[in-house]
Tab-separated table of C-alpha atoms in Angstrom:
chain	number	residue	atom	x	y	z
A	1	TRP	CA	0.000	0.000	0.000
A	2	ARG	CA	2.938	2.360	0.514
A	3	VAL	CA	4.095	1.886	-3.084
A	4	LEU	CA	0.519	2.389	-4.232
A	5	GLY	CA	0.359	5.652	-2.284
A	6	ARG	CA	3.594	6.963	-3.793
A	7	THR	CA	3.188	5.802	-7.385
A	8	ASP	CA	-0.535	5.140	-7.827
A	9	ARG	CA	0.522	1.721	-9.131
A	10	GLN	CA	-0.451	-1.645	-7.665
A	11	VAL	CA	2.467	-3.911	-6.778
A	12	VAL	CA	2.324	-7.601	-5.809
A	13	LYS	CA	5.168	-9.185	-3.856
A	14	GLN	CA	6.267	-12.652	-4.910
A	15	TYR	CA	8.309	-14.881	-2.641
A	16	GLU	CA	10.474	-17.851	-3.537
A	17	SER	CA	9.442	-20.892	-1.535
A	18	ASP	CA	11.937	-21.966	1.116
A	19	ARG	CA	10.770	-25.546	0.581
A	20	ARG	CA	12.491	-25.871	-2.789
A	21	THR	CA	14.242	-29.230	-3.042
A	22	ASP	CA	17.544	-30.022	-4.730
A	23	VAL	CA	17.447	-33.564	-6.110
A	24	GLN	CA	20.570	-35.270	-7.407
A	25	LEU	CA	20.028	-38.302	-9.623
A	26	LEU	CA	22.935	-40.744	-9.857
A	27	LEU	CA	22.522	-43.142	-12.783
A	28	ASP	CA	24.522	-46.344	-13.239
A	29	ARG	CA	25.394	-46.736	-16.932
A	30	SER	CA	27.886	-49.577	-16.526
A	31	GLY	CA	27.891	-52.508	-18.906
A	32	SER	CA	25.653	-54.766	-16.798
A	33	MET	CA	22.808	-52.275	-17.236
A	34	ALA	CA	22.662	-53.217	-20.938
A	35	PHE	CA	21.135	-56.591	-20.044
A	36	GLY	CA	17.449	-56.967	-20.865
A	37	THR	CA	14.873	-59.640	-21.728
A	38	THR	CA	11.639	-57.643	-21.822
A	39	ALA	CA	11.872	-55.990	-25.255
A	40	ASP	CA	9.804	-58.766	-26.877
A	41	HIS	CA	6.968	-58.558	-24.348
A	42	PRO	CA	3.627	-57.521	-25.905
A	43	PRO	CA	2.910	-53.802	-25.453
A	44	THR	CA	0.884	-52.757	-22.433
A	45	ALA	CA	-2.839	-52.099	-22.613
A	46	TRP	CA	-1.953	-48.458	-23.369
A	47	GLY	CA	0.316	-49.479	-26.251
A	48	VAL	CA	3.508	-48.610	-24.385
A	49	PRO	CA	6.509	-50.840	-25.225
A	50	TRP	CA	8.492	-52.494	-22.457
A	51	PRO	CA	12.054	-51.418	-21.676
A	52	THR	CA	14.707	-52.949	-23.897
A	53	SER	CA	17.201	-53.178	-21.018
A	54	LYS	CA	17.772	-52.269	-17.390
A	55	TRP	CA	19.380	-49.048	-18.619
A	56	ASP	CA	16.310	-48.187	-20.686
A	57	ALA	CA	14.093	-48.620	-17.620
A	58	ALA	CA	16.495	-46.711	-15.356
A	59	ARG	CA	16.835	-43.662	-17.571
A	60	THR	CA	13.103	-43.518	-18.311
A	61	LEU	CA	12.243	-43.571	-14.625
A	62	ALA	CA	14.962	-41.026	-13.805
A	63	LEU	CA	13.641	-38.587	-16.412
A	64	GLY	CA	10.139	-39.106	-15.050
A	65	LEU	CA	11.358	-38.171	-11.575
A	66	ALA	CA	13.212	-35.148	-12.961
A	67	PHE	CA	10.047	-33.985	-14.739
A	68	VAL	CA	8.017	-34.185	-11.527
A	69	TYR	CA	10.590	-32.306	-9.450
A	70	LEU	CA	11.119	-29.601	-12.062
A	71	ARG	CA	7.382	-29.206	-12.598
A	72	GLN	CA	6.859	-28.424	-8.916
A	73	GLY	CA	9.613	-25.804	-8.865
A	74	ASP	CA	12.491	-27.887	-7.492
A	75	ARG	CA	15.969	-28.265	-8.977
A	76	ALA	CA	17.332	-31.469	-10.512
A	77	GLY	CA	20.938	-32.494	-11.049
A	78	LEU	CA	22.360	-35.556	-12.763
A	79	THR	CA	25.465	-37.717	-12.498
A	80	ILE	CA	25.925	-40.591	-14.968
A	81	VAL	CA	28.604	-43.138	-14.164
A	82	ASP	CA	29.986	-45.734	-16.553
A	83	GLY	CA	33.378	-47.007	-17.702
A	84	GLU	CA	34.272	-43.626	-19.167
A	85	GLU	CA	34.416	-40.093	-17.807
A	86	PRO	CA	31.416	-39.390	-15.506
A	87	CYS	CA	28.836	-36.890	-16.719
A	88	ARG	CA	27.856	-34.328	-14.091
A	89	LEU	CA	25.129	-31.698	-14.306
A	90	PRO	CA	24.605	-29.571	-11.165
A	91	PRO	CA	21.067	-29.068	-9.793
A	92	LYS	CA	19.143	-26.558	-11.878
A	93	GLY	CA	15.511	-25.531	-12.192
A	94	GLY	CA	13.133	-24.842	-15.061
A	95	GLN	CA	11.323	-27.088	-17.516
A	96	ARG	CA	13.920	-26.418	-20.207
A	97	HIS	CA	16.467	-28.188	-18.023
A	98	LEU	CA	14.625	-31.471	-18.658
A	99	GLY	CA	15.750	-31.393	-22.285
A	100	GLU	CA	19.359	-30.952	-21.203
A	101	LEU	CA	19.075	-33.914	-18.839
A	102	ALA	CA	17.471	-36.069	-21.532
A	103	GLY	CA	20.215	-35.218	-24.009
A	104	HIS	CA	22.901	-36.534	-21.683
A	105	VAL	CA	20.879	-39.620	-20.734
A	106	VAL	CA	20.504	-40.770	-24.364
A	107	ALA	CA	24.026	-39.744	-25.398
A	108	ARG	CA	25.453	-43.265	-25.278
A	109	GLU	CA	24.758	-46.823	-24.202
A	110	PRO	CA	26.103	-48.676	-21.122
A	111	VAL	CA	29.788	-49.505	-21.134
A	112	GLY	CA	32.498	-50.705	-18.738
A	113	SER	CA	32.355	-50.727	-14.964
A	114	ALA	CA	31.583	-47.872	-12.605
A	115	SER	CA	32.364	-46.816	-9.037
A	116	LEU	CA	29.130	-45.526	-7.591
A	117	SER	CA	30.573	-44.989	-4.129
A	118	ASP	CA	33.203	-42.540	-5.424
A	119	GLN	CA	30.586	-40.409	-7.138
A	120	LEU	CA	28.269	-40.463	-4.130
A	121	GLU	CA	31.127	-39.166	-1.998
A	122	LEU	CA	31.739	-36.341	-4.481
A	123	LEU	CA	28.163	-35.081	-4.415
A	124	MET	CA	28.093	-31.748	-2.598
A	125	LEU	CA	24.513	-30.734	-1.884
A	126	ARG	CA	24.266	-27.637	0.259
A	127	SER	CA	20.510	-27.197	0.163
A	128	ARG	CA	18.704	-27.875	3.424
A	129	ARG	CA	16.124	-29.854	1.487
A	130	SER	CA	18.073	-32.336	-0.607
A	131	VAL	CA	17.299	-35.715	-2.120
A	132	VAL	CA	19.866	-38.178	-3.470
A	133	VAL	CA	18.534	-40.926	-5.754
A	134	LEU	CA	20.793	-43.795	-6.836
A	135	VAL	CA	19.453	-45.849	-9.766
A	136	SER	CA	21.490	-49.023	-10.325
A	137	ASP	CA	21.472	-52.807	-10.489
A	138	LEU	CA	24.175	-52.785	-7.753
A	139	LEU	CA	25.887	-55.787	-9.329
A	140	ALA	CA	29.446	-54.458	-9.284
A	141	GLU	CA	29.331	-52.741	-5.922
A	142	THR	CA	30.383	-53.746	-2.423
A	143	GLU	CA	29.323	-51.923	0.720
A	144	GLY	CA	31.005	-48.693	-0.472
A	145	TRP	CA	27.831	-47.165	-1.870
A	146	GLN	CA	25.988	-48.015	1.339
A	147	ARG	CA	28.494	-46.091	3.471
A	148	ALA	CA	28.403	-43.138	1.099
A	149	LEU	CA	24.613	-42.925	1.194
A	150	ALA	CA	24.654	-43.267	4.973
A	151	VAL	CA	26.762	-40.088	5.110
A	152	HIS	CA	24.070	-38.242	3.166
A	153	THR	CA	21.311	-39.420	5.482
A	154	ALA	CA	23.435	-38.490	8.510
A	155	ARG	CA	23.573	-34.939	7.135
A	156	GLY	CA	19.802	-34.742	7.003
A	157	ARG	CA	19.313	-35.523	3.340
A	158	GLU	CA	16.743	-37.923	1.975
A	159	ALA	CA	18.400	-40.822	0.153
A	160	TRP	CA	16.912	-43.419	-2.174
A	161	VAL	CA	18.103	-46.547	-3.938
A	162	ILE	CA	16.076	-47.664	-6.937
A	163	HIS	CA	17.292	-51.195	-7.552
A	164	VAL	CA	16.774	-52.144	-11.205
A	165	ILE	CA	16.432	-55.876	-11.895
A	166	ASP	CA	15.555	-57.858	-15.022
A	167	PRO	CA	13.085	-60.712	-14.399
A	168	ALA	CA	15.502	-63.243	-15.911
A	169	GLU	CA	18.011	-62.392	-13.187
A	170	ILE	CA	15.475	-63.603	-10.644
A	171	ALA	CA	13.950	-66.577	-12.477
A	172	PHE	CA	17.111	-67.750	-14.316
A	173	PRO	CA	15.006	-69.254	-17.142
A	174	TYR	CA	17.801	-71.178	-18.878
A	175	ASP	CA	17.738	-74.916	-19.564
A	176	GLU	CA	20.319	-75.683	-22.233
A	177	PRO	CA	24.123	-75.285	-22.040
A	178	THR	CA	24.728	-71.570	-22.358
A	179	LEU	CA	27.684	-69.237	-22.797
A	180	PHE	CA	27.389	-66.358	-20.306
A	181	VAL	CA	29.296	-63.140	-21.041
A	182	ASP	CA	30.270	-60.495	-18.492
A	183	LEU	CA	28.951	-57.256	-20.029
A	184	GLU	CA	31.462	-55.117	-18.156
A	185	VAL	CA	34.806	-56.862	-18.684
A	186	GLY	CA	33.972	-59.371	-21.443
A	187	ASP	CA	34.811	-62.586	-19.571
A	188	GLU	CA	33.008	-65.691	-20.832
A	189	LEU	CA	31.796	-68.730	-18.921
A	190	GLY	CA	30.134	-71.829	-20.379
A	191	LEU	CA	27.668	-73.527	-18.021
A	192	ASN	CA	24.919	-76.094	-17.856
A	193	PRO	CA	22.166	-74.023	-16.172
A	194	ARG	CA	20.305	-77.082	-14.934
A	195	GLU	CA	23.181	-77.935	-12.605
A	196	LEU	CA	23.180	-74.606	-10.786
A	197	ALA	CA	19.712	-73.084	-11.306
A	198	ARG	CA	18.548	-73.757	-7.750
A	199	SER	CA	21.712	-72.476	-6.058
A	200	TYR	CA	21.761	-69.421	-8.332
A	201	ARG	CA	18.176	-68.478	-7.481
A	202	GLU	CA	18.864	-68.864	-3.773
A	203	GLU	CA	22.019	-66.757	-3.968
A	204	PHE	CA	20.356	-64.018	-6.012
A	205	ALA	CA	17.413	-63.877	-3.614
A	206	ALA	CA	19.910	-63.506	-0.757
A	207	PHE	CA	21.666	-60.727	-2.713
A	208	LEU	CA	18.400	-58.807	-3.095
A	209	ALA	CA	17.610	-59.206	0.593
A	210	ARG	CA	21.087	-57.940	1.580
A	211	GLN	CA	20.750	-54.799	-0.517
A	212	GLU	CA	17.337	-53.968	0.898
A	213	ARG	CA	18.449	-54.622	4.483
A	214	ALA	CA	21.583	-52.509	4.052
A	215	CYS	CA	19.463	-49.585	2.863
A	216	LEU	CA	16.975	-49.861	5.699
A	217	ASP	CA	19.773	-50.084	8.276
A	218	ALA	CA	21.310	-46.880	6.871
A	219	GLY	CA	18.020	-44.975	6.801
A	220	VAL	CA	17.908	-45.121	2.996
A	221	HIS	CA	14.643	-45.687	1.150
A	222	TYR	CA	14.705	-48.811	-1.041
A	223	LEU	CA	12.559	-49.400	-4.125
A	224	ARG	CA	12.972	-52.468	-6.335
A	225	LEU	CA	12.143	-51.972	-10.002
A	226	VAL	CA	11.717	-55.201	-11.967
A	227	THR	CA	11.617	-54.295	-15.630
A	228	ASP	CA	8.538	-56.390	-16.461
A	229	GLN	CA	6.481	-54.212	-14.111
A	230	PRO	CA	4.929	-50.934	-15.354
A	231	LEU	CA	7.235	-47.973	-14.794
A	232	ASP	CA	4.334	-45.746	-13.814
A	233	GLN	CA	3.739	-47.976	-10.785
A	234	ALA	CA	7.348	-47.522	-9.684
A	235	LEU	CA	7.085	-43.762	-10.154
A	236	ALA	CA	3.853	-43.685	-8.151
A	237	ALA	CA	5.436	-45.750	-5.357
A	238	PHE	CA	8.341	-43.287	-5.161
A	239	LEU	CA	6.114	-40.221	-5.110
A	240	ALA	CA	3.835	-41.766	-2.478
A	241	GLU	CA	6.756	-41.708	-0.037
A	242	GLN	CA	7.507	-38.026	-0.566
A	243	PRO	CA	6.598	-35.573	2.246
């Protein structure tokens, strides 16, 4: 009203919300993420094709999360880790930033091995309201990433692990002698799946349980994404946990 009295012009004050969140997405683009068995599944009832690989599912979900955060006025950053030089984009706001994120996500396909723990330790988020989201199959990692995420939660940040799994990694649907190839280092191993199917399934189930328990013990949210499940359900499950 004072400005109105002096200038005869109405002025409206606009305030920037102090609840703006900085979200940092860390995407695993190592060679193992290239594995996929769902590309030949019939399209969904909405005509949407299934992911061609774990990487395809991971990047699609990550861009969906970025869209939601940017749409509500938050800032989104991105770190992509593979066998080459990591790609890092600092948190930034605005819908145009989504195109920049998408350009880096589709720039190349999975390759080599990656150290997720090193990149998690390098993340410097100074915002009081920060979210760190790791999207990975966790196949090449030891407890290093768990310790790094625990540091983030200890500093008051919200931390998530979205664990991307192909259904064949759970079911191990192989019957005939098969040559298995390590997608990260290229090692080959010929096996008769019938001789080890049961022990493999038990060990992989134990692996999944260990990852989930490690997250819960560190105060990290854990969400398992199996690539034959609709991605919109995973996105909805993530958003349902947001304050």
